[in-house]
mmCIF file of C-alpha atoms in Angstrom:
data_model
loop_
_atom_site.group_PDB
_atom_site.id
_atom_site.type_symbol
_atom_site.label_atom_id
_atom_site.label_comp_id
_atom_site.label_asym_id
_atom_site.label_seq_id
_atom_site.Cartn_x
_atom_site.Cartn_y
_atom_site.Cartn_z
ATOM 1 C CA UNK A 1 -17.092 -25.216 9.024
ATOM 2 C CA UNK A 2 -17.022 -23.488 5.612
ATOM 3 C CA UNK A 3 -17.482 -19.726 5.185
ATOM 4 C CA UNK A 4 -21.127 -20.051 4.119
ATOM 5 C CA UNK A 5 -21.937 -21.994 7.284
ATOM 6 C CA UNK A 6 -20.049 -19.428 9.393
ATOM 7 C CA UNK A 7 -22.054 -16.590 7.841
ATOM 8 C CA UNK A 8 -25.340 -18.406 8.565
ATOM 9 C CA UNK A 9 -24.234 -19.154 12.135
ATOM 10 C CA UNK A 10 -23.255 -15.502 12.680
ATOM 11 C CA UNK A 11 -26.638 -14.330 11.357
ATOM 12 C CA UNK A 12 -28.494 -16.691 13.678
ATOM 13 C CA UNK A 13 -26.415 -15.542 16.643
ATOM 14 C CA UNK A 14 -26.588 -11.771 16.134
ATOM 15 C CA UNK A 15 -29.862 -11.074 14.288
ATOM 16 C CA UNK A 16 -33.292 -10.617 15.854
ATOM 17 C CA UNK A 17 -35.611 -13.262 14.361
ATOM 18 C CA UNK A 18 -33.590 -13.618 11.151
ATOM 19 C CA UNK A 19 -35.284 -14.793 7.973
ATOM 20 C CA UNK A 20 -32.664 -16.619 5.897
ATOM 21 C CA UNK A 21 -32.774 -18.571 2.649
ATOM 22 C CA UNK A 22 -29.795 -20.547 1.390
ATOM 23 C CA UNK A 23 -29.460 -21.497 -2.294
ATOM 24 C CA UNK A 24 -27.057 -23.831 -4.132
ATOM 25 C CA UNK A 25 -25.392 -25.374 -1.062
ATOM 26 C CA UNK A 26 -24.935 -22.041 0.725
ATOM 27 C CA UNK A 27 -23.233 -20.414 -2.282
ATOM 28 C CA UNK A 28 -25.992 -17.769 -2.223
ATOM 29 C CA UNK A 29 -27.442 -16.670 1.112
ATOM 30 C CA UNK A 30 -30.388 -14.273 1.496
ATOM 31 C CA UNK A 31 -31.230 -12.668 4.818
ATOM 32 C CA UNK A 32 -33.679 -10.109 6.177
ATOM 33 C CA UNK A 33 -33.505 -9.068 9.825
ATOM 34 C CA UNK A 34 -32.778 -6.381 12.410
ATOM 35 C CA UNK A 35 -29.409 -6.073 14.132
ATOM 36 C CA UNK A 36 -28.330 -4.183 17.220
ATOM 37 C CA UNK A 37 -25.154 -2.112 17.022
ATOM 38 C CA UNK A 38 -22.170 -4.420 17.312
ATOM 39 C CA UNK A 39 -18.438 -4.876 16.754
ATOM 40 C CA UNK A 40 -16.448 -7.957 15.847
ATOM 41 C CA UNK A 41 -14.243 -9.735 13.332
ATOM 42 C CA UNK A 42 -15.356 -9.805 9.706
ATOM 43 C CA UNK A 43 -16.343 -13.117 8.080
ATOM 44 C CA UNK A 44 -16.148 -12.966 4.290
ATOM 45 C CA UNK A 45 -13.784 -15.495 2.699
ATOM 46 C CA UNK A 46 -14.695 -15.670 -0.987
ATOM 47 C CA UNK A 47 -18.152 -14.193 -0.319
ATOM 48 C CA UNK A 48 -19.274 -10.794 -1.556
ATOM 49 C CA UNK A 49 -21.878 -9.377 0.853
ATOM 50 C CA UNK A 50 -24.416 -6.747 -0.177
ATOM 51 C CA UNK A 51 -26.986 -5.279 2.216
ATOM 52 C CA UNK A 52 -29.768 -2.725 1.759
ATOM 53 C CA UNK A 53 -30.540 -0.519 4.765
ATOM 54 C CA UNK A 54 -34.328 -0.766 5.233
ATOM 55 C CA UNK A 55 -34.465 1.180 8.492
ATOM 56 C CA UNK A 56 -32.075 2.677 11.027
ATOM 57 C CA UNK A 57 -28.455 2.867 9.958
ATOM 58 C CA UNK A 58 -25.516 5.050 10.942
ATOM 59 C CA UNK A 59 -21.739 4.821 10.862
ATOM 60 C CA UNK A 60 -20.143 1.601 9.568
ATOM 61 C CA UNK A 61 -16.420 1.052 10.180
ATOM 62 C CA UNK A 62 -14.132 -1.490 8.507
ATOM 63 C CA UNK A 63 -10.711 -1.016 10.047
ATOM 64 C CA UNK A 64 -9.661 2.565 9.208
ATOM 65 C CA UNK A 65 -12.436 3.022 6.656
ATOM 66 C CA UNK A 66 -15.840 4.380 7.627
ATOM 67 C CA UNK A 67 -19.072 5.311 5.881
ATOM 68 C CA UNK A 68 -22.480 6.688 6.824
ATOM 69 C CA UNK A 69 -25.063 4.038 5.839
ATOM 70 C CA UNK A 70 -28.543 5.504 5.387
ATOM 71 C CA UNK A 71 -31.966 4.099 4.562
ATOM 72 C CA UNK A 72 -32.140 2.951 0.949
ATOM 73 C CA UNK A 73 -28.356 2.769 0.557
ATOM 74 C CA UNK A 74 -26.378 -0.392 -0.200
ATOM 75 C CA UNK A 75 -23.428 -1.568 1.923
ATOM 76 C CA UNK A 76 -20.930 -3.610 -0.115
ATOM 77 C CA UNK A 77 -18.440 -5.836 1.731
ATOM 78 C CA UNK A 78 -15.701 -7.159 -0.539
ATOM 79 C CA UNK A 79 -14.485 -10.782 -0.509
ATOM 80 C CA UNK A 80 -11.491 -11.443 1.734
ATOM 81 C CA UNK A 81 -12.160 -8.259 3.722
ATOM 82 C CA UNK A 82 -10.461 -8.802 7.072
ATOM 83 C CA UNK A 83 -10.037 -7.126 10.425
ATOM 84 C CA UNK A 84 -12.559 -5.618 12.802
ATOM 85 C CA UNK A 85 -15.860 -3.943 12.027
ATOM 86 C CA UNK A 86 -18.489 -1.936 13.821
ATOM 87 C CA UNK A 87 -22.052 -1.455 12.620
ATOM 88 C CA UNK A 88 -25.109 0.509 13.841
ATOM 89 C CA UNK A 89 -28.645 -0.522 14.774
ATOM 90 C CA UNK A 90 -30.171 -1.459 11.435
ATOM 91 C CA UNK A 91 -32.874 -3.446 9.692
ATOM 92 C CA UNK A 92 -31.457 -4.819 6.477
ATOM 93 C CA UNK A 93 -32.070 -7.071 3.503
ATOM 94 C CA UNK A 94 -28.915 -8.718 2.277
ATOM 95 C CA UNK A 95 -27.354 -11.301 0.006
ATOM 96 C CA UNK A 96 -23.985 -13.074 0.277
ATOM 97 C CA UNK A 97 -22.553 -14.510 -2.954
ATOM 98 C CA UNK A 98 -19.654 -16.965 -3.209
ATOM 99 C CA UNK A 99 -17.635 -15.254 -5.954
ATOM 100 C CA UNK A 100 -15.466 -18.339 -6.428
ATOM 101 C CA UNK A 101 -18.520 -20.437 -7.255
ATOM 102 C CA UNK A 102 -19.926 -17.818 -9.632
ATOM 103 C CA UNK A 103 -16.645 -16.663 -11.205
ATOM 104 C CA UNK A 104 -17.976 -17.626 -14.662
ATOM 105 C CA UNK A 105 -20.265 -14.583 -14.385
ATOM 106 C CA UNK A 106 -17.283 -12.356 -13.693
ATOM 107 C CA UNK A 107 -13.848 -13.836 -14.600
ATOM 108 C CA UNK A 108 -11.040 -13.482 -12.007
ATOM 109 C CA UNK A 109 -9.221 -10.813 -14.056
ATOM 110 C CA UNK A 110 -12.374 -8.665 -13.827
ATOM 111 C CA UNK A 111 -13.123 -9.354 -10.165
ATOM 112 C CA UNK A 112 -12.425 -5.946 -8.643
ATOM 113 C CA UNK A 113 -14.693 -5.741 -5.624
ATOM 114 C CA UNK A 114 -14.270 -2.917 -3.124
ATOM 115 C CA UNK A 115 -16.106 -2.302 0.120
ATOM 116 C CA UNK A 116 -18.227 0.828 -0.047
ATOM 117 C CA UNK A 117 -21.639 2.363 0.630
ATOM 118 C CA UNK A 118 -23.532 3.346 -2.521
ATOM 119 C CA UNK A 119 -26.993 4.412 -3.589
ATOM 120 C CA UNK A 120 -27.739 2.238 -6.612
ATOM 121 C CA UNK A 121 -31.221 1.603 -7.950
ATOM 122 C CA UNK A 122 -30.151 -1.364 -10.085
ATOM 123 C CA UNK A 123 -28.639 -3.375 -7.209
ATOM 124 C CA UNK A 124 -31.544 -2.528 -4.895
ATOM 125 C CA UNK A 125 -34.197 -3.525 -7.455
ATOM 126 C CA UNK A 126 -32.512 -6.838 -8.293
ATOM 127 C CA UNK A 127 -32.047 -7.854 -4.653
ATOM 128 C CA UNK A 128 -35.685 -7.002 -3.840
ATOM 129 C CA UNK A 129 -36.878 -9.051 -6.832
ATOM 130 C CA UNK A 130 -34.695 -12.034 -5.864
ATOM 131 C CA UNK A 131 -35.890 -11.867 -2.242
ATOM 132 C CA UNK A 132 -39.536 -11.910 -3.357
ATOM 133 C CA UNK A 133 -38.771 -14.909 -5.562
ATOM 134 C CA UNK A 134 -37.149 -17.017 -2.813
ATOM 135 C CA UNK A 135 -39.792 -15.981 -0.273
ATOM 136 C CA UNK A 136 -42.471 -17.399 -2.563
ATOM 137 C CA UNK A 137 -40.488 -20.650 -2.777
ATOM 138 C CA UNK A 138 -40.703 -20.487 -6.532
ATOM 139 C CA UNK A 139 -38.515 -22.662 -8.739
ATOM 140 C CA UNK A 140 -36.445 -19.802 -10.018
ATOM 141 C CA UNK A 141 -32.794 -20.919 -10.014
ATOM 142 C CA UNK A 142 -32.238 -19.481 -13.501
ATOM 143 C CA UNK A 143 -33.792 -16.178 -12.431
ATOM 144 C CA UNK A 144 -31.580 -16.104 -9.315
ATOM 145 C CA UNK A 145 -28.419 -16.844 -11.300
ATOM 146 C CA UNK A 146 -29.234 -14.117 -13.822
ATOM 147 C CA UNK A 147 -29.853 -11.692 -10.959
ATOM 148 C CA UNK A 148 -26.542 -12.635 -9.326
ATOM 149 C CA UNK A 149 -24.757 -12.026 -12.649
ATOM 150 C CA UNK A 150 -26.291 -8.523 -12.884
ATOM 151 C CA UNK A 151 -25.279 -7.719 -9.285
ATOM 152 C CA UNK A 152 -21.679 -8.918 -9.715
ATOM 153 C CA UNK A 153 -21.138 -6.996 -12.943
ATOM 154 C CA UNK A 154 -22.694 -3.838 -11.504
ATOM 155 C CA UNK A 155 -20.545 -3.928 -8.363
ATOM 156 C CA UNK A 156 -17.402 -4.394 -10.473
ATOM 157 C CA UNK A 157 -18.370 -1.276 -12.453
ATOM 158 C CA UNK A 158 -18.850 0.708 -9.248
ATOM 159 C CA UNK A 159 -15.621 -0.647 -7.725
ATOM 160 C CA UNK A 160 -13.528 0.241 -10.774
ATOM 161 C CA UNK A 161 -14.884 3.793 -10.793
ATOM 162 C CA UNK A 162 -14.232 4.161 -7.050
ATOM 163 C CA UNK A 163 -10.722 2.738 -7.453
ATOM 164 C CA UNK A 164 -9.875 5.193 -10.240
ATOM 165 C CA UNK A 165 -11.089 8.120 -8.155
ATOM 166 C CA UNK A 166 -9.172 7.037 -5.077
ATOM 167 C CA UNK A 167 -6.051 6.231 -7.076
ATOM 168 C CA UNK A 168 -5.999 9.794 -8.413
ATOM 169 C CA UNK A 169 -6.393 11.312 -4.931
ATOM 170 C CA UNK A 170 -4.681 9.234 -2.283
ATOM 171 C CA UNK A 171 -1.898 9.751 0.273
ATOM 172 C CA UNK A 172 1.132 7.465 0.372
ATOM 173 C CA UNK A 173 2.285 5.660 3.540
ATOM 174 C CA UNK A 174 5.186 8.123 3.717
ATOM 175 C CA UNK A 175 2.768 11.073 3.669
ATOM 176 C CA UNK A 176 0.548 9.488 6.337
ATOM 177 C CA UNK A 177 3.600 8.870 8.549
ATOM 178 C CA UNK A 178 4.672 12.490 8.012
ATOM 179 C CA UNK A 179 1.238 13.683 9.171
ATOM 180 C CA UNK A 180 1.231 11.375 12.197
ATOM 181 C CA UNK A 181 4.670 12.508 13.368
ATOM 182 C CA UNK A 182 3.731 16.163 12.971
ATOM 183 C CA UNK A 183 0.437 15.763 14.853
ATOM 184 C CA UNK A 184 2.151 13.916 17.730
ATOM 185 C CA UNK A 185 4.716 16.712 18.094
ATOM 186 C CA UNK A 186 2.063 19.438 17.899
ATOM 187 C CA UNK A 187 -0.679 17.572 19.775
ATOM 188 C CA UNK A 188 -1.016 20.337 22.409
ATOM 189 C CA UNK A 189 -1.613 22.997 19.762
ATOM 190 C CA UNK A 190 -4.728 23.875 17.779
ATOM 191 C CA UNK A 191 -3.702 22.270 14.487
ATOM 192 C CA UNK A 192 -5.503 23.573 11.402
ATOM 193 C CA UNK A 193 -6.268 21.615 8.232
ATOM 194 C CA UNK A 194 -4.332 24.277 6.305
ATOM 195 C CA UNK A 195 -1.166 23.423 8.268
ATOM 196 C CA UNK A 196 -1.441 19.731 7.365
ATOM 197 C CA UNK A 197 -2.119 20.543 3.718
ATOM 198 C CA UNK A 198 0.904 22.884 3.618
ATOM 199 C CA UNK A 199 3.046 20.172 5.205
ATOM 200 C CA UNK A 200 2.392 17.954 2.170
ATOM 201 C CA UNK A 201 2.447 20.794 -0.343
ATOM 202 C CA UNK A 202 -1.248 20.424 -1.216
ATOM 203 C CA UNK A 203 -4.288 22.669 -1.367
ATOM 204 C CA UNK A 204 -6.822 22.308 1.469
ATOM 205 C CA UNK A 205 -9.577 20.830 -0.703
ATOM 206 C CA UNK A 206 -7.307 18.332 -2.454
ATOM 207 C CA UNK A 207 -5.630 17.335 0.806
ATOM 208 C CA UNK A 208 -8.976 16.801 2.564
ATOM 209 C CA UNK A 209 -10.225 14.554 -0.250
ATOM 210 C CA UNK A 210 -6.962 12.578 -0.407
ATOM 211 C CA UNK A 211 -6.934 12.048 3.370
ATOM 212 C CA UNK A 212 -10.561 10.868 3.391
ATOM 213 C CA UNK A 213 -9.908 8.508 0.456
ATOM 214 C CA UNK A 214 -6.907 7.058 2.288
ATOM 215 C CA UNK A 215 -8.291 6.781 5.826
ATOM 216 C CA UNK A 216 -12.060 7.190 5.594
ATOM 217 C CA UNK A 217 -11.807 10.200 7.925
ATOM 218 C CA UNK A 218 -12.111 13.958 7.442
ATOM 219 C CA UNK A 219 -9.138 16.079 8.648
ATOM 220 C CA UNK A 220 -11.073 17.044 11.797
ATOM 221 C CA UNK A 221 -11.882 13.425 12.672
ATOM 222 C CA UNK A 222 -8.348 12.284 11.836
ATOM 223 C CA UNK A 223 -6.857 14.931 14.142
ATOM 224 C CA UNK A 224 -9.311 13.978 16.887
ATOM 225 C CA UNK A 225 -8.496 10.285 16.476
ATOM 226 C CA UNK A 226 -4.753 10.971 16.728
ATOM 227 C CA UNK A 227 -5.204 13.211 19.778
ATOM 228 C CA UNK A 228 -7.352 10.683 21.599
ATOM 229 C CA UNK A 229 -4.871 7.937 20.754
ATOM 230 C CA UNK A 230 -2.156 9.964 22.500
ATOM 231 C CA UNK A 231 -4.558 10.664 25.371
ATOM 232 C CA UNK A 232 -5.187 6.922 25.837
ATOM 233 C CA UNK A 233 -1.459 6.296 26.219
ATOM 234 C CA UNK A 234 -1.158 8.912 28.959
ATOM 235 C CA UNK A 235 -4.310 7.689 30.743
ATOM 236 C CA UNK A 236 -3.049 4.107 30.671
ATOM 237 C CA UNK A 237 0.136 5.305 32.423
ATOM 238 C CA UNK A 238 -1.963 6.655 35.290
ATOM 239 C CA UNK A 239 -1.941 10.402 34.584
ATOM 240 C CA UNK A 240 -5.003 12.302 35.897
ATOM 241 C CA UNK A 241 -7.678 13.293 33.378
ATOM 242 C CA UNK A 242 -7.060 17.016 33.987
ATOM 243 C CA UNK A 243 -3.345 16.564 33.257
ATOM 244 C CA UNK A 244 -4.065 14.646 30.045
ATOM 245 C CA UNK A 245 -6.605 17.259 28.955
ATOM 246 C CA UNK A 246 -3.925 19.958 29.272
ATOM 247 C CA UNK A 247 -1.410 17.873 27.338
ATOM 248 C CA UNK A 248 -3.945 17.547 24.518
ATOM 249 C CA UNK A 249 -4.439 21.317 24.409
ATOM 250 C CA UNK A 250 -7.767 21.504 26.270
ATOM 251 C CA UNK A 251 -7.978 24.253 28.897
ATOM 252 C CA UNK A 252 -11.411 22.912 29.903
ATOM 253 C CA UNK A 253 -11.337 19.217 31.018
ATOM 254 C CA UNK A 254 -15.088 18.938 30.335
ATOM 255 C CA UNK A 255 -14.550 19.710 26.649
ATOM 256 C CA UNK A 256 -11.775 17.114 26.543
ATOM 257 C CA UNK A 257 -14.076 14.521 28.119
ATOM 258 C CA UNK A 258 -16.815 15.310 25.596
ATOM 259 C CA UNK A 259 -14.390 14.960 22.656
ATOM 260 C CA UNK A 260 -12.951 11.740 24.104
ATOM 261 C CA UNK A 261 -16.451 10.292 24.561
ATOM 262 C CA UNK A 262 -17.416 11.101 20.958
ATOM 263 C CA UNK A 263 -14.366 9.315 19.592
ATOM 264 C CA UNK A 264 -13.942 6.418 22.050
ATOM 265 C CA UNK A 265 -17.512 5.850 23.225
ATOM 266 C CA UNK A 266 -16.958 6.419 26.953
ATOM 267 C CA UNK A 267 -15.521 9.080 29.284
ATOM 268 C CA UNK A 268 -11.754 9.252 29.966
ATOM 269 C CA UNK A 269 -12.363 8.298 33.614
ATOM 270 C CA UNK A 270 -14.394 5.238 32.637
ATOM 271 C CA UNK A 271 -11.788 4.205 30.059
ATOM 272 C CA UNK A 272 -8.991 4.624 32.596
ATOM 273 C CA UNK A 273 -10.853 2.526 35.185
ATOM 274 C CA UNK A 274 -11.521 -0.190 32.600
ATOM 275 C CA UNK A 275 -7.778 -0.358 31.843
ATOM 276 C CA UNK A 276 -7.084 -0.892 35.555
ATOM 277 C CA UNK A 277 -9.630 -3.720 35.691
ATOM 278 C CA UNK A 278 -8.135 -5.424 32.628
ATOM 279 C CA UNK A 279 -4.622 -4.992 34.032
ATOM 280 C CA UNK A 280 -5.546 -6.515 37.418
ATOM 281 C CA UNK A 281 -7.415 -9.363 35.736
ATOM 282 C CA UNK A 282 -4.384 -10.138 33.566
ATOM 283 C CA UNK A 283 -2.112 -10.241 36.618
ATOM 284 C CA UNK A 284 -4.505 -12.490 38.538
ATOM 285 C CA UNK A 285 -4.759 -14.813 35.533
ATOM 286 C CA UNK A 286 -0.966 -15.023 35.364
ATOM 287 C CA UNK A 287 -0.668 -15.819 39.093
ATOM 288 C CA UNK A 288 -3.365 -18.483 38.725
ATOM 289 C CA UNK A 289 -1.415 -20.389 36.080
ATOM 290 C CA UNK A 290 -0.199 -23.807 37.238
ATOM 291 C CA UNK A 291 3.537 -24.013 37.916
ATOM 292 C CA UNK A 292 5.358 -26.801 36.133
ATOM 293 C CA UNK A 293 8.133 -28.133 38.327
ATOM 294 C CA UNK A 294 11.115 -29.919 36.897
ATOM 295 C CA UNK A 295 12.875 -32.309 39.253
#
């Protein structure tokens, strides 16, 4: 099954009453539908996916990157984007374009596509016009191709500008590792953004921007993510929630549970119980495996 077919199959499986139109042997796919919040593996291949939030929206996560996607804004998913994603409840109008098929509109040396959320009137207007065209079943292949060319060139412009900004303010892997090691050692303490900035010899504002460009998270959210990651390890080893809360610097276990729930999506107790279930299931699956005997 090619990528275009996989995208169509995924839309049919996850969308509520999807309206889809495929053009030029699935090299251009239009879709309008509502989706419930979900997580999964990204399917892109050579396709560039662009979606307008018509209603709903919220936090979108691609690996370590995250954005707030609001009504009227455009979510851009770059070709060959891989890994896991999570998306909110949303009604959207989208288009998927096979960049390999339409590379004559934007030569490979100019194909700099980066995932992002933007508010762009040009992209929104063109997609709405193309959707109206295909909905009316008009013979408008030339119009569609011209619209695709405008979209590709515009997204390259936006991607180049974003890349330049992020390149100027970005943390290296060495700096990220330095932060992680420091946070793990000081996880019980109330770590301030100023301390992290000082650690890297940066001002607070510049550090905060560089960290967000590199990870998609603000200093507060990055600290919380690191703390809850350490908390998960202790919970998985069987330590009581109150003990883990203290190790993370929380004198009040209720506040720890609230912070854990915001970051992980469930309470520490529920998460701990789920780990026990998964562990027991794994053991039972192992014991159920057939034994191959060699005479």
